[in-house]
Tab-separated table of C-alpha atoms and ligand atoms in Angstrom:
chain	number	residue	atom	x	y	z
A	1	MET	CA	-0.048	-13.068	-37.203
A	2	SER	CA	-3.630	-11.657	-37.197
A	3	VAL	CA	-5.121	-11.059	-33.801
A	4	THR	CA	-8.859	-10.277	-33.338
A	5	ARG	CA	-9.587	-7.905	-30.455
A	6	ASP	CA	-12.060	-10.498	-28.923
A	7	ASN	CA	-14.424	-8.476	-27.068
A	8	LYS	CA	-13.654	-9.377	-23.333
A	9	LYS	CA	-10.951	-11.889	-23.764
A	10	ILE	CA	-7.725	-11.064	-21.803
A	11	ARG	CA	-4.962	-11.242	-24.297
A	12	VAL	CA	-1.861	-12.333	-22.647
A	13	LEU	CA	1.779	-12.507	-24.031
A	14	ILE	CA	4.085	-14.890	-22.368
A	15	VAL	CA	7.705	-14.378	-22.085
A	16	ASP	CA	9.903	-16.914	-20.825
A	17	ASP	CA	13.214	-18.582	-21.885
A	18	ILE	CA	12.318	-22.159	-21.060
A	19	GLN	CA	10.159	-23.594	-23.809
A	20	GLU	CA	8.694	-26.134	-21.224
A	21	THR	CA	7.766	-23.378	-19.070
A	22	ARG	CA	6.065	-21.781	-22.030
A	23	GLU	CA	4.066	-24.687	-22.770
A	24	ASN	CA	2.917	-25.336	-19.148
A	25	LEU	CA	1.708	-21.844	-18.765
A	26	LYS	CA	-0.240	-22.264	-21.998
A	27	LYS	CA	-1.784	-25.404	-20.548
A	28	LEU	CA	-2.460	-23.962	-17.037
A	29	LEU	CA	-4.540	-21.235	-19.065
A	30	TYR	CA	-6.155	-23.539	-21.485
A	31	PHE	CA	-9.501	-23.812	-19.924
A	32	GLU	CA	-10.101	-20.336	-19.089
A	33	ASP	CA	-12.359	-18.870	-21.627
A	34	ASP	CA	-11.937	-15.390	-21.044
A	35	ILE	CA	-8.129	-15.667	-21.407
A	36	GLU	CA	-6.411	-15.830	-24.694
A	37	ILE	CA	-2.646	-16.530	-25.222
A	38	ILE	CA	-1.684	-14.483	-28.456
A	39	GLY	CA	1.841	-15.238	-28.480
A	40	ALA	CA	5.008	-16.318	-26.697
A	41	ALA	CA	8.585	-14.957	-26.602
A	42	SER	CA	11.788	-16.402	-25.278
A	43	ASN	CA	13.671	-13.582	-24.071
A	44	GLY	CA	13.101	-9.961	-22.895
A	45	ARG	CA	13.898	-8.219	-26.305
A	46	GLU	CA	11.801	-10.550	-28.253
A	47	GLY	CA	9.143	-9.900	-25.562
A	48	VAL	CA	9.473	-5.899	-26.099
A	49	GLU	CA	8.968	-6.515	-29.868
A	50	GLN	CA	6.168	-8.873	-29.391
A	51	THR	CA	4.379	-6.467	-27.260
A	52	THR	CA	4.835	-3.630	-29.815
A	53	ALA	CA	3.438	-5.827	-32.598
A	54	LEU	CA	0.648	-7.622	-30.713
A	55	LYS	CA	-0.448	-5.067	-28.042
A	56	PRO	CA	-1.376	-7.617	-25.456
A	57	ASP	CA	-3.511	-6.494	-22.523
A	58	ILE	CA	-1.085	-8.229	-20.311
A	59	VAL	CA	2.650	-9.569	-20.559
A	60	LEU	CA	3.399	-12.520	-18.179
A	61	MET	CA	6.941	-12.062	-17.855
A	62	ASP	CA	9.730	-14.410	-16.397
A	63	ILE	CA	12.540	-12.392	-14.440
A	64	ASN	CA	15.511	-14.410	-15.082
A	65	MET	CA	16.368	-14.603	-18.855
A	66	PRO	CA	19.636	-14.605	-20.680
A	67	GLY	CA	20.127	-11.382	-22.741
A	68	MET	CA	17.662	-8.795	-21.582
A	69	ASP	CA	15.978	-9.863	-18.539
A	70	GLY	CA	12.432	-9.462	-17.412
A	71	ILE	CA	13.106	-6.226	-15.366
A	72	GLN	CA	14.651	-4.400	-18.235
A	73	ALA	CA	12.100	-5.511	-20.614
A	74	SER	CA	9.169	-4.483	-18.065
A	75	GLU	CA	10.671	-1.107	-18.035
A	76	LEU	CA	10.885	-0.580	-21.752
A	77	ILE	CA	7.436	-1.979	-22.037
A	78	SER	CA	5.946	0.221	-19.387
A	79	GLN	CA	7.519	3.275	-20.866
A	80	GLN	CA	6.515	2.544	-24.435
A	81	ASP	CA	2.838	1.532	-23.846
A	82	PRO	CA	1.540	2.186	-20.103
A	83	ASN	CA	-1.692	0.339	-21.217
A	84	VAL	CA	0.153	-2.998	-21.198
A	85	GLN	CA	0.132	-4.516	-17.790
A	86	VAL	CA	3.283	-6.702	-16.789
A	87	VAL	CA	2.767	-9.590	-14.361
A	88	MET	CA	6.009	-10.760	-13.081
A	89	MET	CA	6.790	-14.458	-12.446
A	90	SER	CA	9.852	-15.168	-9.995
A	91	VAL	CA	10.873	-17.982	-7.806
A	92	GLN	CA	10.803	-17.817	-3.966
A	93	GLY	CA	13.303	-15.828	-2.163
A	94	GLU	CA	13.886	-13.121	-4.718
A	95	ALA	CA	12.360	-10.207	-2.590
A	96	ASP	CA	14.872	-7.894	-4.102
A	97	TYR	CA	13.565	-8.663	-7.402
A	98	LEU	CA	10.021	-8.019	-6.525
A	99	ARG	CA	10.971	-4.451	-5.683
A	100	ARG	CA	12.779	-4.015	-8.553
A	101	SER	CA	9.906	-5.289	-10.866
A	102	MET	CA	7.708	-2.927	-9.208
A	103	LEU	CA	9.930	-0.138	-9.916
A	104	ALA	CA	10.071	-1.412	-13.457
A	105	GLY	CA	6.407	-1.023	-13.782
A	106	ALA	CA	5.114	-4.643	-13.144
A	107	ARG	CA	1.521	-4.867	-11.526
A	108	GLU	CA	1.677	-8.211	-9.913
A	109	PHE	CA	4.030	-10.744	-8.982
A	110	LEU	CA	3.451	-14.510	-9.077
A	111	ILE	CA	5.794	-16.832	-6.967
A	112	LYS	CA	6.691	-20.159	-8.871
A	113	PRO	CA	4.955	-22.666	-8.769
A	114	PHE	CA	1.533	-21.371	-9.140
A	115	SER	CA	-1.754	-23.207	-9.995
A	116	SER	CA	-3.851	-22.362	-12.901
A	117	GLU	CA	-6.367	-20.803	-10.616
A	118	GLU	CA	-3.931	-18.391	-9.093
A	119	LEU	CA	-2.611	-17.490	-12.519
A	120	ALA	CA	-5.937	-17.036	-13.983
A	121	ASN	CA	-7.186	-14.992	-11.060
A	122	SER	CA	-4.179	-12.847	-10.993
A	123	LEU	CA	-4.472	-11.995	-14.579
A	124	ARG	CA	-8.173	-11.188	-14.284
A	125	ARG	CA	-7.436	-8.842	-11.212
A	126	VAL	CA	-4.693	-6.885	-13.141
A	127	HIS	CA	-6.964	-6.747	-16.272
A	128	GLN	CA	-9.761	-5.457	-14.265
A	129	LEU	CA	-7.568	-3.072	-12.459
A	130	ALA	CA	-6.235	-1.525	-15.704
A	131	VAL	CA	-9.767	-1.230	-17.279
A	132	THR	CA	-10.874	0.703	-14.025
A	133	ARG	CA	-7.930	2.819	-14.099
A	134	ARG	CA	-8.585	3.650	-17.873
A	135	ALA	CA	-12.326	4.399	-17.125
A	136	ALA	CA	-11.137	6.740	-14.358
A	137	ALA	CA	-8.564	8.439	-16.518
A	138	PRO	CA	-8.303	12.046	-15.368
A	139	ALA	CA	-10.575	14.440	-17.253
A	140	PRO	CA	-8.916	17.992	-17.213
A	141	ALA	CA	-10.301	19.785	-14.281
A	142	PRO	CA	-9.684	23.240	-12.611
A	143	VAL	CA	-8.073	21.658	-9.787
A	144	ALA	CA	-5.882	18.865	-10.946
A	145	PRO	CA	-7.266	15.647	-9.206
A	146	PRO	CA	-4.406	13.327	-8.012
A	147	PRO	CA	-3.692	10.791	-10.737
A	148	ASP	CA	-3.895	8.114	-8.204
A	149	ALA	CA	-7.723	7.309	-8.601
A	150	GLU	CA	-7.339	4.114	-10.387
A	151	TYR	CA	-9.211	1.429	-8.402
A	152	VAL	CA	-12.266	3.769	-7.399
A	153	GLN	CA	-13.863	6.233	-9.378
A	154	TYR	CA	-12.476	9.613	-8.340
A	155	VAL	CA	-14.695	11.609	-6.399
A	156	PRO	CA	-13.121	15.007	-4.760
A	157	ARG	CA	-12.828	14.119	-1.408
A	158	LYS	CA	-15.315	16.156	0.677
A	159	PRO	CA	-14.083	17.057	4.136
A	160	GLN	CA	-16.668	14.565	5.715
A	161	VAL	CA	-15.163	11.523	4.271
A	162	GLY	CA	-12.788	9.821	6.278
A	163	LYS	CA	-9.057	10.511	5.908
A	164	ILE	CA	-7.115	7.318	5.345
A	165	ILE	CA	-3.781	7.483	6.834
A	166	THR	CA	-1.607	4.351	6.040
A	167	LEU	CA	1.823	3.714	7.460
A	168	PHE	CA	4.212	1.449	5.719
A	169	SER	CA	7.961	0.113	5.436
A	170	PRO	CA	9.369	-2.140	2.829
A	171	LYS	CA	11.691	-3.071	5.536
A	172	GLY	CA	10.208	-5.153	8.490
A	173	GLY	CA	10.717	-4.408	12.099
A	174	VAL	CA	11.158	-0.668	11.881
A	175	GLY	CA	7.951	0.270	14.183
A	176	VAL	CA	5.230	0.531	11.551
A	177	SER	CA	2.809	-1.209	13.929
A	178	THR	CA	4.090	0.592	16.797
A	179	LEU	CA	3.636	3.934	15.221
A	180	ALA	CA	0.229	2.924	13.649
A	181	VAL	CA	-1.129	2.178	17.081
A	182	ASN	CA	0.165	5.297	18.829
A	183	LEU	CA	-0.908	7.674	15.897
A	184	ALA	CA	-4.378	6.334	16.029
A	185	LEU	CA	-4.461	6.807	19.719
A	186	ALA	CA	-2.919	10.230	19.212
A	187	LEU	CA	-5.436	11.416	16.521
A	188	ARG	CA	-8.278	10.035	18.667
A	189	GLU	CA	-6.817	12.334	21.766
A	190	GLU	CA	-6.145	15.262	19.355
A	191	THR	CA	-9.511	15.175	17.507
A	192	ARG	CA	-11.884	13.500	19.748
A	193	ALA	CA	-13.395	12.389	16.430
A	194	ARG	CA	-14.111	9.026	15.161
A	195	VAL	CA	-10.963	6.998	14.661
A	196	ALA	CA	-10.501	3.537	13.411
A	197	LEU	CA	-7.350	1.394	13.088
A	198	VAL	CA	-7.170	-1.240	10.515
A	199	ASP	CA	-4.653	-4.017	10.760
A	200	ALA	CA	-3.815	-4.675	7.034
A	201	SER	CA	-0.699	-6.469	8.023
A	202	LEU	CA	-2.768	-9.527	7.074
A	203	GLN	CA	-0.321	-12.304	7.595
A	204	PHE	CA	1.464	-11.218	10.871
A	205	GLY	CA	-0.804	-8.450	12.256
A	206	ASP	CA	-0.018	-7.662	16.028
A	207	VAL	CA	-2.153	-4.562	16.338
A	208	GLY	CA	-4.408	-6.602	18.586
A	209	VAL	CA	-1.557	-7.613	20.899
A	210	LEU	CA	-0.152	-4.199	21.115
A	211	LEU	CA	-3.471	-2.940	22.247
A	212	ASN	CA	-4.284	-6.050	24.199
A	213	LEU	CA	-7.672	-6.486	22.418
A	214	PRO	CA	-9.628	-9.743	21.868
A	215	THR	CA	-9.075	-11.281	18.551
A	216	SER	CA	-12.107	-13.398	18.412
A	217	ARG	CA	-13.505	-11.165	15.614
A	218	THR	CA	-11.268	-10.215	12.999
A	219	ILE	CA	-11.217	-9.017	9.230
A	220	ALA	CA	-11.547	-12.694	8.363
A	221	ASP	CA	-15.252	-12.513	9.724
A	222	VAL	CA	-16.003	-9.582	7.555
A	223	VAL	CA	-14.875	-11.296	4.279
A	224	GLN	CA	-16.419	-14.526	5.222
A	225	ALA	CA	-19.814	-12.824	5.643
A	226	LYS	CA	-22.292	-12.988	2.820
A	227	GLY	CA	-22.612	-9.795	0.606
A	228	GLU	CA	-20.990	-6.462	0.834
A	229	PRO	CA	-19.936	-5.317	4.175
A	230	ASP	CA	-22.113	-2.824	6.053
A	231	GLU	CA	-22.106	-0.768	9.064
A	232	GLU	CA	-24.135	-3.275	11.089
A	233	LEU	CA	-21.527	-6.131	10.365
A	234	MET	CA	-18.711	-3.834	11.070
A	235	ASN	CA	-19.930	-2.833	14.144
A	236	GLY	CA	-20.064	-6.481	15.353
A	237	VAL	CA	-16.647	-7.236	14.174
A	238	LEU	CA	-14.874	-4.112	15.265
A	239	ALA	CA	-12.929	-4.332	18.561
A	240	ALA	CA	-13.747	-1.410	20.736
A	241	HIS	CA	-10.602	0.067	22.625
A	242	SER	CA	-11.210	1.836	26.026
A	243	SER	CA	-9.760	5.072	24.362
A	244	GLY	CA	-12.902	5.097	22.064
A	245	LEU	CA	-10.567	3.836	19.263
A	246	LYS	CA	-12.293	1.251	16.873
A	247	VAL	CA	-9.976	-1.538	15.546
A	248	LEU	CA	-10.281	-4.084	12.721
A	249	VAL	CA	-7.988	-6.910	13.819
A	250	ALA	CA	-6.041	-9.084	11.507
A	251	PRO	CA	-6.919	-12.726	10.828
A	252	PRO	CA	-5.832	-15.171	13.775
A	253	GLN	CA	-3.591	-17.484	11.504
A	254	PRO	CA	-1.284	-16.028	8.840
A	255	GLU	CA	-2.568	-18.500	6.173
A	256	MET	CA	-6.108	-16.724	6.642
A	257	ALA	CA	-4.540	-13.602	5.099
A	258	GLU	CA	-5.222	-15.094	1.662
A	259	LEU	CA	-8.994	-14.997	2.409
A	260	VAL	CA	-8.741	-11.137	2.234
A	261	THR	CA	-8.459	-9.790	-1.294
A	262	HIS	CA	-7.766	-6.130	-2.402
A	263	GLU	CA	-11.389	-5.990	-3.240
A	264	HIS	CA	-12.393	-6.799	0.206
A	265	LEU	CA	-9.888	-4.168	1.459
A	266	ARG	CA	-11.507	-1.462	-0.960
A	267	ALA	CA	-14.888	-2.181	0.278
A	268	ILE	CA	-13.971	-2.047	3.894
A	269	LEU	CA	-12.054	1.117	3.557
A	270	THR	CA	-14.518	2.819	1.503
A	271	LEU	CA	-17.329	1.876	3.944
A	272	PHE	CA	-14.945	3.023	6.643
A	273	GLN	CA	-14.548	6.465	5.067
A	274	LYS	CA	-18.223	7.037	5.769
A	275	MET	CA	-18.271	5.510	9.416
A	276	PHE	CA	-15.096	7.508	10.610
A	277	ASP	CA	-13.183	10.549	10.439
A	278	TYR	CA	-9.720	9.017	10.450
A	279	ILE	CA	-8.776	5.599	9.352
A	280	VAL	CA	-5.267	4.697	10.191
A	281	VAL	CA	-3.844	1.598	8.376
A	282	ASP	CA	-1.193	-0.645	9.431
A	283	THR	CA	0.505	-2.582	6.621
A	284	GLY	CA	2.836	-5.422	6.239
A	285	LYS	CA	5.829	-5.286	3.942
A	286	ALA	CA	4.549	-7.407	1.241
A	287	ILE	CA	4.103	-5.384	-1.942
A	288	ASN	CA	1.030	-6.754	-3.664
A	289	ASP	CA	-2.319	-5.557	-4.895
A	290	SER	CA	-3.889	-5.303	-1.353
A	291	LEU	CA	-1.215	-2.725	-0.367
A	292	LEU	CA	-1.507	-0.867	-3.642
A	293	THR	CA	-5.302	-0.375	-3.174
A	294	VAL	CA	-4.656	0.849	0.356
A	295	PHE	CA	-2.069	3.208	-0.945
A	296	ASP	CA	-4.370	4.323	-3.684
A	297	LEU	CA	-7.233	5.048	-1.280
A	298	ALA	CA	-5.017	6.691	1.394
A	299	GLU	CA	-4.763	10.377	1.535
A	300	GLN	CA	-1.537	10.117	3.136
A	301	ILE	CA	1.133	7.448	2.940
A	302	ILE	CA	3.470	7.471	5.758
A	303	LEU	CA	6.665	5.736	4.985
A	304	VAL	CA	8.639	4.691	8.247
A	305	SER	CA	12.216	4.010	8.213
A	306	THR	CA	14.964	3.940	10.700
A	307	GLY	CA	18.435	5.696	10.432
A	308	GLU	CA	19.974	2.497	9.310
A	309	MET	CA	21.377	2.576	5.907
A	310	SER	CA	19.603	-0.689	4.905
A	311	ALA	CA	16.319	0.939	5.914
A	312	LEU	CA	17.403	4.197	4.091
A	313	LYS	CA	18.056	2.219	0.812
A	314	ASP	CA	14.418	0.707	0.856
A	315	ALA	CA	12.971	4.169	1.654
A	316	LYS	CA	14.706	5.672	-1.321
A	317	LEU	CA	13.502	2.949	-3.671
A	318	PHE	CA	9.861	3.305	-2.260
A	319	PHE	CA	9.845	7.046	-3.114
A	320	GLU	CA	10.993	6.190	-6.868
A	321	VAL	CA	7.980	3.660	-6.689
A	322	THR	CA	5.398	6.349	-5.619
A	323	GLN	CA	6.753	8.578	-8.083
A	324	LYS	CA	6.275	6.084	-10.888
A	325	LEU	CA	2.806	5.528	-9.456
A	326	GLU	CA	2.422	9.283	-10.140
A	327	TYR	CA	1.328	10.180	-6.506
A	328	PRO	CA	1.692	13.725	-5.693
A	329	PRO	CA	4.623	14.578	-3.631
A	330	SER	CA	2.563	15.691	-0.721
A	331	LYS	CA	0.986	12.338	-0.432
A	332	THR	CA	4.045	10.663	0.776
A	333	LEU	CA	5.508	11.518	4.016
A	334	LEU	CA	8.665	10.071	5.551
A	335	ILE	CA	8.931	9.413	9.459
A	336	LEU	CA	12.360	8.437	10.810
A	337	ASN	CA	11.636	6.217	13.861
A	338	ARG	CA	13.581	4.791	16.656
A	339	TYR	CA	15.942	7.785	15.979
A	340	ASP	CA	19.196	7.894	17.992
A	341	ALA	CA	20.649	11.223	17.685
A	342	LYS	CA	23.993	10.156	18.899
A	343	GLY	CA	24.351	6.816	16.678
A	344	ASP	CA	22.265	7.790	13.663
A	345	VAL	CA	23.292	9.681	10.543
A	346	LYS	CA	22.099	13.262	10.915
A	347	ALA	CA	18.633	13.983	9.616
A	348	LYS	CA	19.790	16.579	7.065
A	349	ASP	CA	22.320	14.074	5.528
A	350	ILE	CA	19.623	11.392	5.421
A	351	GLU	CA	17.142	13.935	3.455
A	352	ALA	CA	20.291	14.402	1.022
A	353	ILE	CA	20.644	10.791	0.577
A	354	ILE	CA	17.234	9.723	-0.012
A	355	LYS	CA	16.082	13.073	-1.642
A	356	HIS	CA	13.023	13.427	0.425
A	357	PRO	CA	12.221	15.525	3.069
A	358	ILE	CA	11.835	14.025	6.539
A	359	THR	CA	8.428	14.988	7.875
A	360	GLY	CA	8.958	13.891	11.587
A	361	ILE	CA	11.361	12.088	13.901
A	362	VAL	CA	10.485	9.595	16.634
A	363	PRO	CA	13.241	9.134	18.994
A	364	ARG	CA	14.413	5.806	20.158
A	365	ASP	CA	13.031	4.614	23.447
A	366	ASP	CA	13.662	1.044	24.150
A	367	LYS	CA	12.261	1.300	27.711
A	368	ALA	CA	8.829	2.793	26.923
A	369	THR	CA	8.061	0.626	24.074
A	370	ALA	CA	9.204	-2.448	25.793
A	371	LEU	CA	6.989	-1.732	28.635
A	372	ALA	CA	4.100	-0.855	26.490
A	373	LEU	CA	4.439	-4.339	24.786
A	374	THR	CA	4.365	-6.105	28.169
A	375	ARG	CA	1.414	-4.338	29.370
A	376	GLY	CA	-0.533	-4.116	26.030
A	377	ILE	CA	-0.855	-0.245	26.667
A	378	PRO	CA	0.487	1.832	24.063
A	379	VAL	CA	3.249	4.573	25.014
A	380	VAL	CA	1.061	7.722	24.191
A	381	LEU	CA	-1.455	6.600	26.777
A	382	THR	CA	0.728	5.885	29.716
A	383	GLN	CA	3.493	8.397	29.242
A	384	ARG	CA	2.394	11.382	27.505
A	385	GLY	CA	5.053	13.638	28.572
A	386	ILE	CA	8.055	11.768	27.212
A	387	PRO	CA	9.567	12.577	23.908
A	388	PHE	CA	8.300	9.555	21.865
A	389	SER	CA	4.692	10.542	22.988
A	390	GLN	CA	5.231	14.048	21.865
A	391	ALA	CA	6.628	13.416	18.609
A	392	VAL	CA	3.604	11.027	17.986
A	393	LEU	CA	1.088	13.744	19.217
A	394	ALA	CA	2.872	16.208	17.044
A	395	MET	CA	2.681	13.924	14.023
A	396	ALA	CA	-1.344	13.635	14.954
A	397	ARG	CA	-1.730	17.319	14.988
A	398	MET	CA	0.021	17.819	11.754
A	399	LEU	CA	-2.162	15.116	10.082
A	400	LYS	CA	-5.255	16.689	11.515
A	401	ARG	CA	-4.287	20.075	10.219
A	402	GLU	CA	-3.940	18.907	6.900
A	403	GLN	CA	-7.415	17.884	6.779
A	404	ALA	CA	-9.347	20.546	8.524
A	405	PRO	CA	-7.521	24.054	8.443
A	406	ALA	CA	-6.461	25.237	11.861
A	407	ALA	CA	-9.280	28.032	12.005
A	408	ALA	CA	-12.034	25.456	11.174
A	409	PRO	CA	-13.829	23.976	14.218
A	410	ALA	CA	-13.882	20.220	14.619
A	411	SER	CA	-17.354	20.192	13.312
A	412	ALA	CA	-15.978	21.328	9.886
A	413	ASN	CA	-16.632	17.568	9.152
A	414	LYS	CA	-20.106	18.604	8.477
A	415	ASN	CA	-19.396	21.365	6.141
A	416	ASN	CA	-20.223	20.612	2.499
A	417	SER	CA	-17.652	22.474	0.505
A	418	ALA	CA	-15.894	20.218	-1.664
A	419	ALA	CA	-12.220	21.067	-0.988
A	420	PRO	CA	-9.651	19.294	-2.658
A	421	PRO	CA	-7.544	16.891	-0.320
A	422	ALA	CA	-4.541	19.198	-0.601
A	423	ALA	CA	-3.818	22.517	-2.015
A	424	PRO	CA	-1.981	21.914	-5.408
A	425	ASP	CA	1.084	23.590	-4.293
A	426	SER	CA	0.995	21.945	-1.083
A	427	LYS	CA	4.557	21.036	-0.156
A	428	PRO	CA	5.147	18.531	2.717
A	429	LYS	CA	4.669	20.498	5.985
A	430	LYS	CA	7.406	21.742	7.957
A	431	ARG	CA	8.923	18.904	9.929
A	432	PHE	CA	7.374	18.497	13.317
A	433	ALA	CA	9.190	19.209	16.476
A	434	LEU	CA	12.243	17.028	16.726
A	435	PHE	CA	12.022	14.887	19.682
A	436	GLY	CA	8.717	16.657	20.674
A	437	ARG	CA	10.686	19.788	21.590
A	438	GLY	CA	11.821	22.795	19.688
B	1	LIG	N1	10.893	4.630	18.613
B	1	LIG	C1	10.979	3.250	19.217
B	1	LIG	N2	12.202	3.140	19.950
B	1	LIG	C2	12.404	2.023	20.459
B	1	LIG	N3	11.797	0.807	19.966
B	1	LIG	C3	10.706	1.063	19.050
B	1	LIG	C4	10.489	2.188	18.583
B	1	LIG	N4	9.445	2.066	17.791
B	1	LIG	C5	9.296	0.746	17.639
B	1	LIG	N5	10.092	-0.096	18.374
B	1	LIG	C6	10.288	-1.519	18.646
B	1	LIG	O1	10.968	-2.124	17.552
B	1	LIG	C7	10.266	-3.334	17.387
B	1	LIG	C8	9.594	-3.381	16.112
B	1	LIG	O2	8.264	-2.688	15.931
B	1	LIG	P1	7.215	-2.991	15.282
B	1	LIG	O3	6.648	-4.450	15.416
B	1	LIG	O4	6.101	-1.942	15.442
B	1	LIG	O5	7.608	-2.826	13.831
B	1	LIG	P2	6.961	-3.310	12.284
B	1	LIG	O6	7.686	-2.355	11.301
B	1	LIG	O7	5.467	-3.307	12.543
B	1	LIG	O8	7.473	-4.755	12.262
B	1	LIG	P3	6.964	-5.920	11.267
B	1	LIG	O9	7.730	-5.822	10.209
B	1	LIG	O10	7.159	-7.163	12.191
B	1	LIG	O11	5.350	-5.602	11.175
B	1	LIG	C9	9.240	-3.679	18.641
B	1	LIG	O12	10.092	-4.471	19.403
B	1	LIG	C10	8.832	-2.274	18.903
B	1	LIG	O13	8.763	-2.127	20.407
B	2	LIG	MG1	4.047	-4.696	11.929
């Protein structure tokens, strides 16, 4: 089969065991001038073979297939040719599949059924990311830049560029939002710098509630405004908390989350890097392009887990993913939240299980967190002395130190030296005080 490398056409290989689905996919893409179906395979093995032969830009891969399934096939494809992007297709309710696919190297997931527009947009997005990533492929440099600069052109981060710290958990309800809000406030308190909090938990964001903020202006207003967001627009949309923290609240309705694309998020966050010294980002548990964009831009990803086995299992998977994404080990930190020294597995044992050091432990405090919820005032603001707050404040100090060396004054932000974000040998810092003491 002769295939011309037609300038800008996105060349797609379909892999699905059901002939009708293969035909439907072709029909869905029939009118897309910039997308070309260059082949179709009916199982994973054939898919791998055809990928080698045809070198598509993207493989549109079904998960469930007899013989070699989509996950195995994706793994092989990603290993053989990292330039080939895999877009996985799955049916609803297969959350575990999504995670496994990501581990196998898939770049995007489509939940069946999807429209032709969703499909085409998704293929374009994945292709565009791949092109950008290749363009930004690391040139050898004296100080190895992190190979994570795939969505943006890599510019060595100068100290005056705001530091993006994102908190995430693949498992819901472990306290990501609680810690994000408290950490942002703690950073503000510790640094007196310009701190922003972004609720990128777009569907069910509750940062506005945790801080008792008006939700009349949200991120949805930013994306609905014409043109690129600028400082003026942002100042009109950001909610001002009495602490001095500026907050970009999530859309008021879950369905509005779809309005916010990963491109919007990238534009917002890069603008915030100019407007703020620290940008704390709360995320939802959905693994998608938006999340990956936040991860890529972040200097520090804080994985939040509890000591429960199910959460730890997810945490372990997460670190395997970040390894595949080739993030430097120092970029990902693990925080144990809601830790109960009596009931939970010992921190040392947890480290052994998930093979990642624990950077910090925030103790369980049902009373303080519940009271904070009712009042709409986070714990660090009202009960600074309790172990929960001390642990969060210690976390803030640690994150602050990482950006500006302890010896440097706060005004080091104006300093123009182009220091790399982290020393090449930077190991995760020593665990901060357990329970805020000792
Ligand atoms: N250290 C803690 N001790 C006790 N309770 C906590 C602690 N941290 C968080 N919580 C409680 O756990 C619950 C879940 O917290 P939160 O909403 O922050 O989690 P999340 O990971 O953001 O959840 P979601 O997946 O819904 O976004 C809340 O009731 C919160 O008050
Ligand atoms: Mg949350």
